[in-house]
């Protein structure tokens, strides 16, 4: 089976810093791939190059290829906006639009891009909120401001907002690191469910989390991809000494 | 031990007293100006003042209606030129500007803000009055717009910078193009602060006299043609105040009172907007 996302010899430079070095990974469709490694090892930088978020920083330079369904997203003819519609992103800190209601946040991807029919919007809001298991908690106060939700609810709202625009791939940058354990658990359950429909790539600091939610795991260290493979195998019989040291807690 | 505490208390009250004095020194002139203008102007404010144009020399009565309408027109026109330039310039600085280009723009705006307003009037004179062979409301509005641009630009820039990057990223990650993100997320989030800056810039130009002296020129009669000289409150106040007629002096005081009240109201609104923003 062809991979949904094929990262091929990807390099990212920030000014003088070589943040991601010659990384190649295959991400199969409808799976969860976790990216682990110590702080500052280039995990987030790698993730953000998968939907061309680095385009906004003039100092960032990306070389190599990222193939989405076989097409290079860094091809000159490709519009980064069209890539971001197919590859959604959930950030570390919940970032709902503070001036918008819960309802408007879910359909923000449509509203910011123009108009959306009321009946369509109603349906999108309900399905998206149900999918992130937030519907029952907020269905009576959809018009309230999104900032009155708890951190965990806000993050699920952000995930609902992301899946509302029906992406194919969802990137998650430590989506639970700012949340309490119960909210974290809910997000993790959610990730497993979402994997039935979407291809998910998640950056996490938390190795237990990677072991719990992912099918594949990639271990990064200082911008290098040290090892990647099936999660079970990587956590039980890692090939490299460095990986073993990290997952057994000897450094990092 | 006792000594150091006494000394510290002494220092404390000394500083407190000097701060109170400084506060009073700031507030007293403001109060004096306002009450003096109130005393001199209030008696001349009546309905006539708001609905009539100045009477010819020698006749009593008359008002500044043409000046008020003229000022409103000048400010409206200056705003339609100055606000978009300032706001979009700020958006450019924050969202697209490479560091060198944005530094140049910022520097230019700061210099422009420091240019004496009479010079701004001369610029408009050279650019519009000379080629058009006549004083005009348009030239006056351009002069005022030149004063508004740097104020709007810098305040808007400060406000836009305070919009968290995470909101822009959230919007972009949803596949919203950068320009739509700028308008609908970044600018929208900063609306209140931007409005504050705009109101302050309007309050600033509402009282400007020098740039209008040889652009809008002033007019004793009604005029709403943009290509003709137009009356403006500060100009009328200036002309009436230096004229040798007692009646005109009264009108000048009344005009000053109206102008100060309008600016006071604008500043209060701006403050109110600024405050409610901090709470949300």
PDB file of N, CA and C in Angstrom, chain B residues 45-142:
ATOM      1  N   UNK B  45     -23.361  80.234  23.779  1.00  0.00           N
ATOM      2  CA  UNK B  45     -23.857  79.035  23.101  1.00  0.00           C
ATOM      3  C   UNK B  45     -25.373  79.014  23.150  1.00  0.00           C
ATOM      4  N   UNK B  46     -25.959  79.070  22.006  1.00  0.00           N
ATOM      5  CA  UNK B  46     -27.411  78.971  21.910  1.00  0.00           C
ATOM      6  C   UNK B  46     -27.733  78.314  20.583  1.00  0.00           C
ATOM      7  N   UNK B  47     -28.999  78.180  20.280  1.00  0.00           N
ATOM      8  CA  UNK B  47     -29.386  77.485  19.063  1.00  0.00           C
ATOM      9  C   UNK B  47     -28.810  78.172  17.832  1.00  0.00           C
ATOM     10  N   UNK B  48     -28.828  79.511  17.830  1.00  0.00           N
ATOM     11  CA  UNK B  48     -28.297  80.278  16.697  1.00  0.00           C
ATOM     12  C   UNK B  48     -26.867  79.865  16.371  1.00  0.00           C
ATOM     13  N   UNK B  49     -26.113  79.638  17.431  1.00  0.00           N
ATOM     14  CA  UNK B  49     -24.704  79.298  17.227  1.00  0.00           C
ATOM     15  C   UNK B  49     -24.551  78.047  16.358  1.00  0.00           C
ATOM     16  N   UNK B  50     -25.492  77.121  16.531  1.00  0.00           N
ATOM     17  CA  UNK B  50     -25.364  75.846  15.819  1.00  0.00           C
ATOM     18  C   UNK B  50     -26.012  75.852  14.434  1.00  0.00           C
ATOM     19  N   UNK B  51     -26.929  76.805  14.191  1.00  0.00           N
ATOM     20  CA  UNK B  51     -27.633  76.730  12.902  1.00  0.00           C
ATOM     21  C   UNK B  51     -27.366  77.914  11.974  1.00  0.00           C
ATOM     22  N   UNK B  52     -26.641  78.944  12.447  1.00  0.00           N
ATOM     23  CA  UNK B  52     -26.404  80.096  11.575  1.00  0.00           C
ATOM     24  C   UNK B  52     -24.944  80.201  11.184  1.00  0.00           C
ATOM     25  N   UNK B  53     -24.726  80.875  10.057  1.00  0.00           N
ATOM     26  CA  UNK B  53     -23.351  81.191   9.675  1.00  0.00           C
ATOM     27  C   UNK B  53     -23.030  82.577  10.236  1.00  0.00           C
ATOM     28  N   UNK B  54     -21.751  82.950  10.262  1.00  0.00           N
ATOM     29  CA  UNK B  54     -21.394  84.240  10.867  1.00  0.00           C
ATOM     30  C   UNK B  54     -22.112  85.393  10.182  1.00  0.00           C
ATOM     31  N   UNK B  55     -22.534  86.375  10.976  1.00  0.00           N
ATOM     32  CA  UNK B  55     -23.178  87.576  10.420  1.00  0.00           C
ATOM     33  C   UNK B  55     -22.088  88.515   9.910  1.00  0.00           C
ATOM     34  N   UNK B  56     -22.414  89.376   8.949  1.00  0.00           N
ATOM     35  CA  UNK B  56     -21.427  90.359   8.478  1.00  0.00           C
ATOM     36  C   UNK B  56     -20.970  91.257   9.623  1.00  0.00           C
ATOM     37  N   UNK B  57     -19.802  91.856   9.446  1.00  0.00           N
ATOM     38  CA  UNK B  57     -19.238  92.725  10.477  1.00  0.00           C
ATOM     39  C   UNK B  57     -20.251  93.790  10.885  1.00  0.00           C
ATOM     40  N   UNK B  58     -20.375  93.997  12.174  1.00  0.00           N
ATOM     41  CA  UNK B  58     -21.279  95.038  12.644  1.00  0.00           C
ATOM     42  C   UNK B  58     -22.606  94.508  13.117  1.00  0.00           C
ATOM     43  N   UNK B  59     -23.084  93.434  12.488  1.00  0.00           N
ATOM     44  CA  UNK B  59     -24.347  92.864  12.962  1.00  0.00           C
ATOM     45  C   UNK B  59     -24.068  91.912  14.105  1.00  0.00           C
ATOM     46  N   UNK B  60     -24.968  91.842  15.070  1.00  0.00           N
ATOM     47  CA  UNK B  60     -24.778  90.930  16.185  1.00  0.00           C
ATOM     48  C   UNK B  60     -25.427  89.582  15.855  1.00  0.00           C
ATOM     49  N   UNK B  61     -25.056  88.562  16.666  1.00  0.00           N
ATOM     50  CA  UNK B  61     -25.628  87.231  16.474  1.00  0.00           C
ATOM     51  C   UNK B  61     -24.816  86.430  15.474  1.00  0.00           C
ATOM     52  N   UNK B  62     -25.469  85.432  14.909  1.00  0.00           N
ATOM     53  CA  UNK B  62     -24.763  84.558  13.983  1.00  0.00           C
ATOM     54  C   UNK B  62     -24.113  83.402  14.709  1.00  0.00           C
ATOM     55  N   UNK B  63     -23.650  82.435  13.955  1.00  0.00           N
ATOM     56  CA  UNK B  63     -23.064  81.256  14.597  1.00  0.00           C
ATOM     57  C   UNK B  63     -21.946  80.672  13.764  1.00  0.00           C
ATOM     58  N   UNK B  64     -21.614  79.461  14.056  1.00  0.00           N
ATOM     59  CA  UNK B  64     -20.504  78.790  13.358  1.00  0.00           C
ATOM     60  C   UNK B  64     -20.967  77.531  12.643  1.00  0.00           C
ATOM     61  N   UNK B  65     -22.224  77.491  12.255  1.00  0.00           N
ATOM     62  CA  UNK B  65     -22.744  76.269  11.645  1.00  0.00           C
ATOM     63  C   UNK B  65     -21.895  75.834  10.465  1.00  0.00           C
ATOM     64  N   UNK B  66     -21.484  76.797   9.619  1.00  0.00           N
ATOM     65  CA  UNK B  66     -20.694  76.398   8.443  1.00  0.00           C
ATOM     66  C   UNK B  66     -19.341  75.828   8.853  1.00  0.00           C
ATOM     67  N   UNK B  67     -18.779  76.379   9.952  1.00  0.00           N
ATOM     68  CA  UNK B  67     -17.497  75.864  10.427  1.00  0.00           C
ATOM     69  C   UNK B  67     -17.608  74.437  10.941  1.00  0.00           C
ATOM     70  N   UNK B  68     -18.703  74.186  11.661  1.00  0.00           N
ATOM     71  CA  UNK B  68     -18.883  72.829  12.206  1.00  0.00           C
ATOM     72  C   UNK B  68     -19.076  71.815  11.092  1.00  0.00           C
ATOM     73  N   UNK B  69     -19.949  72.173  10.137  1.00  0.00           N
ATOM     74  CA  UNK B  69     -20.177  71.262   9.010  1.00  0.00           C
ATOM     75  C   UNK B  69     -18.892  71.108   8.212  1.00  0.00           C
ATOM     76  N   UNK B  70     -18.194  72.236   8.011  1.00  0.00           N
ATOM     77  CA  UNK B  70     -16.941  72.184   7.263  1.00  0.00           C
ATOM     78  C   UNK B  70     -15.927  71.283   7.932  1.00  0.00           C
ATOM     79  N   UNK B  71     -15.775  71.434   9.254  1.00  0.00           N
ATOM     80  CA  UNK B  71     -14.835  70.578   9.987  1.00  0.00           C
ATOM     81  C   UNK B  71     -15.221  69.121   9.856  1.00  0.00           C
ATOM     82  N   UNK B  72     -16.534  68.850  10.005  1.00  0.00           N
ATOM     83  CA  UNK B  72     -17.000  67.469   9.900  1.00  0.00           C
ATOM     84  C   UNK B  72     -16.649  66.900   8.536  1.00  0.00           C
ATOM     85  N   UNK B  73     -16.861  67.709   7.501  1.00  0.00           N
ATOM     86  CA  UNK B  73     -16.576  67.267   6.137  1.00  0.00           C
ATOM     87  C   UNK B  73     -15.080  67.003   5.950  1.00  0.00           C
ATOM     88  N   UNK B  74     -14.272  67.961   6.443  1.00  0.00           N
ATOM     89  CA  UNK B  74     -12.816  67.809   6.325  1.00  0.00           C
ATOM     90  C   UNK B  74     -12.343  66.545   7.034  1.00  0.00           C
ATOM     91  N   UNK B  75     -12.880  66.331   8.247  1.00  0.00           N
ATOM     92  CA  UNK B  75     -12.445  65.158   9.024  1.00  0.00           C
ATOM     93  C   UNK B  75     -12.897  63.879   8.339  1.00  0.00           C
ATOM     94  N   UNK B  76     -14.139  63.891   7.814  1.00  0.00           N
ATOM     95  CA  UNK B  76     -14.636  62.693   7.138  1.00  0.00           C
ATOM     96  C   UNK B  76     -13.761  62.365   5.937  1.00  0.00           C
ATOM     97  N   UNK B  77     -13.431  63.401   5.179  1.00  0.00           N
ATOM     98  CA  UNK B  77     -12.621  63.180   3.981  1.00  0.00           C
ATOM     99  C   UNK B  77     -11.206  62.743   4.367  1.00  0.00           C
ATOM    100  N   UNK B  78     -10.637  63.420   5.376  1.00  0.00           N
ATOM    101  CA  UNK B  78      -9.290  63.060   5.828  1.00  0.00           C
ATOM    102  C   UNK B  78      -9.274  61.622   6.330  1.00  0.00           C
ATOM    103  N   UNK B  79     -10.363  61.206   7.013  1.00  0.00           N
ATOM    104  CA  UNK B  79     -10.433  59.844   7.538  1.00  0.00           C
ATOM    105  C   UNK B  79     -10.499  58.819   6.416  1.00  0.00           C
ATOM    106  N   UNK B  80     -11.278  59.125   5.371  1.00  0.00           N
ATOM    107  CA  UNK B  80     -11.385  58.145   4.285  1.00  0.00           C
ATOM    108  C   UNK B  80     -10.046  57.972   3.576  1.00  0.00           C
ATOM    109  N   UNK B  81      -9.203  59.005   3.641  1.00  0.00           N
ATOM    110  CA  UNK B  81      -7.864  58.831   3.053  1.00  0.00           C
ATOM    111  C   UNK B  81      -6.910  58.236   4.093  1.00  0.00           C
ATOM    112  N   UNK B  82      -6.918  58.818   5.281  1.00  0.00           N
ATOM    113  CA  UNK B  82      -5.884  58.496   6.271  1.00  0.00           C
ATOM    114  C   UNK B  82      -6.044  57.148   6.951  1.00  0.00           C
ATOM    115  N   UNK B  83      -7.288  56.774   7.285  1.00  0.00           N
ATOM    116  CA  UNK B  83      -7.480  55.538   8.051  1.00  0.00           C
ATOM    117  C   UNK B  83      -7.100  54.295   7.248  1.00  0.00           C
ATOM    118  N   UNK B  84      -7.599  54.147   5.994  1.00  0.00           N
ATOM    119  CA  UNK B  84      -7.182  52.953   5.245  1.00  0.00           C
ATOM    120  C   UNK B  84      -5.666  52.885   5.074  1.00  0.00           C
ATOM    121  N   UNK B  85      -5.043  54.018   4.750  1.00  0.00           N
ATOM    122  CA  UNK B  85      -3.589  54.001   4.556  1.00  0.00           C
ATOM    123  C   UNK B  85      -2.899  53.564   5.847  1.00  0.00           C
ATOM    124  N   UNK B  86      -3.336  54.136   6.972  1.00  0.00           N
ATOM    125  CA  UNK B  86      -2.717  53.799   8.251  1.00  0.00           C
ATOM    126  C   UNK B  86      -2.933  52.346   8.633  1.00  0.00           C
ATOM    127  N   UNK B  87      -4.180  51.877   8.510  1.00  0.00           N
ATOM    128  CA  UNK B  87      -4.506  50.516   8.948  1.00  0.00           C
ATOM    129  C   UNK B  87      -3.839  49.481   8.039  1.00  0.00           C
ATOM    130  N   UNK B  88      -3.926  49.688   6.723  1.00  0.00           N
ATOM    131  CA  UNK B  88      -3.321  48.700   5.828  1.00  0.00           C
ATOM    132  C   UNK B  88      -1.804  48.757   5.897  1.00  0.00           C
ATOM    133  N   UNK B  89      -1.281  49.958   6.109  1.00  0.00           N
ATOM    134  CA  UNK B  89       0.155  50.070   6.291  1.00  0.00           C
ATOM    135  C   UNK B  89       0.613  49.267   7.499  1.00  0.00           C
ATOM    136  N   UNK B  90      -0.160  49.367   8.587  1.00  0.00           N
ATOM    137  CA  UNK B  90       0.188  48.627   9.802  1.00  0.00           C
ATOM    138  C   UNK B  90       0.087  47.128   9.564  1.00  0.00           C
ATOM    139  N   UNK B  91      -0.962  46.696   8.845  1.00  0.00           N
ATOM    140  CA  UNK B  91      -1.106  45.269   8.529  1.00  0.00           C
ATOM    141  C   UNK B  91       0.112  44.788   7.749  1.00  0.00           C
ATOM    142  N   UNK B  92       0.525  45.608   6.805  1.00  0.00           N
ATOM    143  CA  UNK B  92       1.704  45.244   6.010  1.00  0.00           C
ATOM    144  C   UNK B  92       2.919  45.083   6.913  1.00  0.00           C
ATOM    145  N   UNK B  93       3.109  46.068   7.822  1.00  0.00           N
ATOM    146  CA  UNK B  93       4.258  46.026   8.723  1.00  0.00           C
ATOM    147  C   UNK B  93       4.277  44.736   9.524  1.00  0.00           C
ATOM    148  N   UNK B  94       3.095  44.369  10.065  1.00  0.00           N
ATOM    149  CA  UNK B  94       3.045  43.248  10.987  1.00  0.00           C
ATOM    150  C   UNK B  94       3.070  41.913  10.247  1.00  0.00           C
ATOM    151  N   UNK B  95       2.384  41.835   9.113  1.00  0.00           N
ATOM    152  CA  UNK B  95       2.191  40.526   8.498  1.00  0.00           C
ATOM    153  C   UNK B  95       3.157  40.215   7.361  1.00  0.00           C
ATOM    154  N   UNK B  96       3.494  41.234   6.571  1.00  0.00           N
ATOM    155  CA  UNK B  96       4.259  40.922   5.364  1.00  0.00           C
ATOM    156  C   UNK B  96       5.645  41.548   5.347  1.00  0.00           C
ATOM    157  N   UNK B  97       5.824  42.610   6.135  1.00  0.00           N
ATOM    158  CA  UNK B  97       7.029  43.393   5.982  1.00  0.00           C
ATOM    159  C   UNK B  97       8.302  42.610   6.266  1.00  0.00           C
ATOM    160  N   UNK B  98       9.235  42.616   5.331  1.00  0.00           N
ATOM    161  CA  UNK B  98      10.579  42.138   5.626  1.00  0.00           C
ATOM    162  C   UNK B  98      11.167  43.164   6.573  1.00  0.00           C
ATOM    163  N   UNK B  99      12.168  42.777   7.351  1.00  0.00           N
ATOM    164  CA  UNK B  99      12.581  43.669   8.432  1.00  0.00           C
ATOM    165  C   UNK B  99      13.072  45.028   7.919  1.00  0.00           C
ATOM    166  N   UNK B 100      13.751  45.049   6.762  1.00  0.00           N
ATOM    167  CA  UNK B 100      14.299  46.316   6.310  1.00  0.00           C
ATOM    168  C   UNK B 100      13.183  47.264   5.854  1.00  0.00           C
ATOM    169  N   UNK B 101      12.260  46.733   5.049  1.00  0.00           N
ATOM    170  CA  UNK B 101      11.163  47.565   4.562  1.00  0.00           C
ATOM    171  C   UNK B 101      10.348  48.096   5.741  1.00  0.00           C
ATOM    172  N   UNK B 102      10.051  47.225   6.710  1.00  0.00           N
ATOM    173  CA  UNK B 102       9.196  47.689   7.803  1.00  0.00           C
ATOM    174  C   UNK B 102       9.914  48.714   8.670  1.00  0.00           C
ATOM    175  N   UNK B 103      11.236  48.540   8.853  1.00  0.00           N
ATOM    176  CA  UNK B 103      11.951  49.554   9.631  1.00  0.00           C
ATOM    177  C   UNK B 103      11.907  50.905   8.941  1.00  0.00           C
ATOM    178  N   UNK B 104      12.035  50.895   7.609  1.00  0.00           N
ATOM    179  CA  UNK B 104      11.991  52.145   6.855  1.00  0.00           C
ATOM    180  C   UNK B 104      10.629  52.804   7.028  1.00  0.00           C
ATOM    181  N   UNK B 105       9.565  52.002   6.929  1.00  0.00           N
ATOM    182  CA  UNK B 105       8.213  52.563   7.055  1.00  0.00           C
ATOM    183  C   UNK B 105       8.001  53.128   8.457  1.00  0.00           C
ATOM    184  N   UNK B 106       8.438  52.353   9.456  1.00  0.00           N
ATOM    185  CA  UNK B 106       8.286  52.805  10.838  1.00  0.00           C
ATOM    186  C   UNK B 106       9.013  54.125  11.065  1.00  0.00           C
ATOM    187  N   UNK B 107      10.236  54.195  10.546  1.00  0.00           N
ATOM    188  CA  UNK B 107      11.023  55.413  10.696  1.00  0.00           C
ATOM    189  C   UNK B 107      10.318  56.571  10.009  1.00  0.00           C
ATOM    190  N   UNK B 108       9.832  56.331   8.786  1.00  0.00           N
ATOM    191  CA  UNK B 108       9.145  57.383   8.031  1.00  0.00           C
ATOM    192  C   UNK B 108       7.917  57.866   8.806  1.00  0.00           C
ATOM    193  N   UNK B 109       7.184  56.935   9.388  1.00  0.00           N
ATOM    194  CA  UNK B 109       5.977  57.302  10.135  1.00  0.00           C
ATOM    195  C   UNK B 109       6.346  58.151  11.351  1.00  0.00           C
ATOM    196  N   UNK B 110       7.429  57.777  12.023  1.00  0.00           N
ATOM    197  CA  UNK B 110       7.833  58.540  13.202  1.00  0.00           C
ATOM    198  C   UNK B 110       8.249  59.952  12.819  1.00  0.00           C
ATOM    199  N   UNK B 111       8.996  60.067  11.704  1.00  0.00           N
ATOM    200  CA  UNK B 111       9.410  61.392  11.252  1.00  0.00           C
ATOM    201  C   UNK B 111       8.178  62.205  10.866  1.00  0.00           C
ATOM    202  N   UNK B 112       7.262  61.569  10.133  1.00  0.00           N
ATOM    203  CA  UNK B 112       6.041  62.245   9.702  1.00  0.00           C
ATOM    204  C   UNK B 112       5.248  62.740  10.904  1.00  0.00           C
ATOM    205  N   UNK B 113       5.220  61.923  11.964  1.00  0.00           N
ATOM    206  CA  UNK B 113       4.474  62.304  13.164  1.00  0.00           C
ATOM    207  C   UNK B 113       5.112  63.528  13.819  1.00  0.00           C
ATOM    208  N   UNK B 114       6.424  63.684  13.622  1.00  0.00           N
ATOM    209  CA  UNK B 114       7.116  64.787  14.271  1.00  0.00           C
ATOM    210  C   UNK B 114       7.168  66.057  13.441  1.00  0.00           C
ATOM    211  N   UNK B 115       6.742  65.954  12.168  1.00  0.00           N
ATOM    212  CA  UNK B 115       6.783  67.136  11.299  1.00  0.00           C
ATOM    213  C   UNK B 115       5.790  68.175  11.810  1.00  0.00           C
ATOM    214  N   UNK B 116       6.217  69.452  11.954  1.00  0.00           N
ATOM    215  CA  UNK B 116       5.279  70.476  12.410  1.00  0.00           C
ATOM    216  C   UNK B 116       4.099  70.552  11.441  1.00  0.00           C
ATOM    217  N   UNK B 117       2.890  70.783  11.997  1.00  0.00           N
ATOM    218  CA  UNK B 117       1.710  70.646  11.158  1.00  0.00           C
ATOM    219  C   UNK B 117       1.642  71.732  10.083  1.00  0.00           C
ATOM    220  N   UNK B 118       2.328  72.862  10.311  1.00  0.00           N
ATOM    221  CA  UNK B 118       2.300  73.903   9.277  1.00  0.00           C
ATOM    222  C   UNK B 118       3.046  73.439   8.029  1.00  0.00           C
ATOM    223  N   UNK B 119       4.071  72.597   8.270  1.00  0.00           N
ATOM    224  CA  UNK B 119       4.821  72.041   7.130  1.00  0.00           C
ATOM    225  C   UNK B 119       3.912  71.097   6.340  1.00  0.00           C
ATOM    226  N   UNK B 120       3.128  70.291   7.080  1.00  0.00           N
ATOM    227  CA  UNK B 120       2.180  69.400   6.429  1.00  0.00           C
ATOM    228  C   UNK B 120       1.246  70.221   5.532  1.00  0.00           C
ATOM    229  N   UNK B 121       0.811  71.391   6.048  1.00  0.00           N
ATOM    230  CA  UNK B 121      -0.038  72.271   5.251  1.00  0.00           C
ATOM    231  C   UNK B 121       0.674  72.737   3.990  1.00  0.00           C
ATOM    232  N   UNK B 122       1.977  73.038   4.126  1.00  0.00           N
ATOM    233  CA  UNK B 122       2.727  73.490   2.961  1.00  0.00           C
ATOM    234  C   UNK B 122       2.842  72.393   1.917  1.00  0.00           C
ATOM    235  N   UNK B 123       2.985  71.141   2.397  1.00  0.00           N
ATOM    236  CA  UNK B 123       3.063  70.012   1.465  1.00  0.00           C
ATOM    237  C   UNK B 123       1.772  69.928   0.653  1.00  0.00           C
ATOM    238  N   UNK B 124       0.637  70.004   1.356  1.00  0.00           N
ATOM    239  CA  UNK B 124      -0.642  69.933   0.666  1.00  0.00           C
ATOM    240  C   UNK B 124      -0.818  71.137  -0.270  1.00  0.00           C
ATOM    241  N   UNK B 125      -0.287  72.277   0.152  1.00  0.00           N
ATOM    242  CA  UNK B 125      -0.354  73.479  -0.681  1.00  0.00           C
ATOM    243  C   UNK B 125       0.381  73.244  -2.001  1.00  0.00           C
ATOM    244  N   UNK B 126       1.591  72.704  -1.878  1.00  0.00           N
ATOM    245  CA  UNK B 126       2.400  72.473  -3.072  1.00  0.00           C
ATOM    246  C   UNK B 126       1.790  71.393  -3.963  1.00  0.00           C
ATOM    247  N   UNK B 127       1.268  70.340  -3.298  1.00  0.00           N
ATOM    248  CA  UNK B 127       0.759  69.203  -4.065  1.00  0.00           C
ATOM    249  C   UNK B 127      -0.582  69.492  -4.725  1.00  0.00           C
ATOM    250  N   UNK B 128      -1.449  70.246  -4.037  1.00  0.00           N
ATOM    251  CA  UNK B 128      -2.815  70.390  -4.534  1.00  0.00           C
ATOM    252  C   UNK B 128      -3.233  71.821  -4.842  1.00  0.00           C
ATOM    253  N   UNK B 129      -2.895  72.739  -3.924  1.00  0.00           N
ATOM    254  CA  UNK B 129      -3.397  74.100  -4.116  1.00  0.00           C
ATOM    255  C   UNK B 129      -2.763  74.742  -5.350  1.00  0.00           C
ATOM    256  N   UNK B 130      -1.447  74.585  -5.493  1.00  0.00           N
ATOM    257  CA  UNK B 130      -0.765  75.205  -6.625  1.00  0.00           C
ATOM    258  C   UNK B 130      -1.240  74.613  -7.959  1.00  0.00           C
ATOM    259  N   UNK B 131      -1.196  73.278  -8.126  1.00  0.00           N
ATOM    260  CA  UNK B 131      -1.659  72.737  -9.412  1.00  0.00           C
ATOM    261  C   UNK B 131      -3.131  73.021  -9.689  1.00  0.00           C
ATOM    262  N   UNK B 132      -3.975  73.002  -8.641  1.00  0.00           N
ATOM    263  CA  UNK B 132      -5.405  73.201  -8.861  1.00  0.00           C
ATOM    264  C   UNK B 132      -5.752  74.697  -8.915  1.00  0.00           C
ATOM    265  N   UNK B 133      -4.757  75.510  -8.731  1.00  0.00           N
ATOM    266  CA  UNK B 133      -4.938  76.972  -8.795  1.00  0.00           C
ATOM    267  C   UNK B 133      -6.036  77.463  -7.868  1.00  0.00           C
ATOM    268  N   UNK B 134      -6.050  76.981  -6.632  1.00  0.00           N
ATOM    269  CA  UNK B 134      -7.038  77.515  -5.702  1.00  0.00           C
ATOM    270  C   UNK B 134      -7.073  76.717  -4.415  1.00  0.00           C
ATOM    271  N   UNK B 135      -7.415  77.396  -3.320  1.00  0.00           N
ATOM    272  CA  UNK B 135      -7.570  76.708  -2.042  1.00  0.00           C
ATOM    273  C   UNK B 135      -8.788  75.805  -2.110  1.00  0.00           C
ATOM    274  N   UNK B 136      -8.718  74.669  -1.419  1.00  0.00           N
ATOM    275  CA  UNK B 136      -9.858  73.756  -1.518  1.00  0.00           C
ATOM    276  C   UNK B 136      -9.978  72.877  -0.278  1.00  0.00           C
ATOM    277  N   UNK B 137     -11.196  72.391  -0.060  1.00  0.00           N
ATOM    278  CA  UNK B 137     -11.447  71.465   1.031  1.00  0.00           C
ATOM    279  C   UNK B 137     -10.598  70.216   0.864  1.00  0.00           C
ATOM    280  N   UNK B 138     -10.441  69.799  -0.392  1.00  0.00           N
ATOM    281  CA  UNK B 138      -9.661  68.598  -0.670  1.00  0.00           C
ATOM    282  C   UNK B 138      -8.227  68.741  -0.152  1.00  0.00           C
ATOM    283  N   UNK B 139      -7.617  69.895  -0.437  1.00  0.00           N
ATOM    284  CA  UNK B 139      -6.241  70.126   0.015  1.00  0.00           C
ATOM    285  C   UNK B 139      -6.177  70.092   1.541  1.00  0.00           C
ATOM    286  N   UNK B 140      -7.186  70.696   2.197  1.00  0.00           N
ATOM    287  CA  UNK B 140      -7.223  70.675   3.657  1.00  0.00           C
ATOM    288  C   UNK B 140      -7.314  69.260   4.179  1.00  0.00           C
ATOM    289  N   UNK B 141      -8.168  68.453   3.540  1.00  0.00           N
ATOM    290  CA  UNK B 141      -8.351  67.076   3.988  1.00  0.00           C
ATOM    291  C   UNK B 141      -7.072  66.264   3.813  1.00  0.00           C
ATOM    292  N   UNK B 142      -6.365  66.506   2.709  1.00  0.00           N
ATOM    293  CA  UNK B 142      -5.114  65.780   2.481  1.00  0.00           C
ATOM    294  C   UNK B 142      -4.100  66.148   3.563  1.00  0.00           C
TER     295      UNK B 142
END
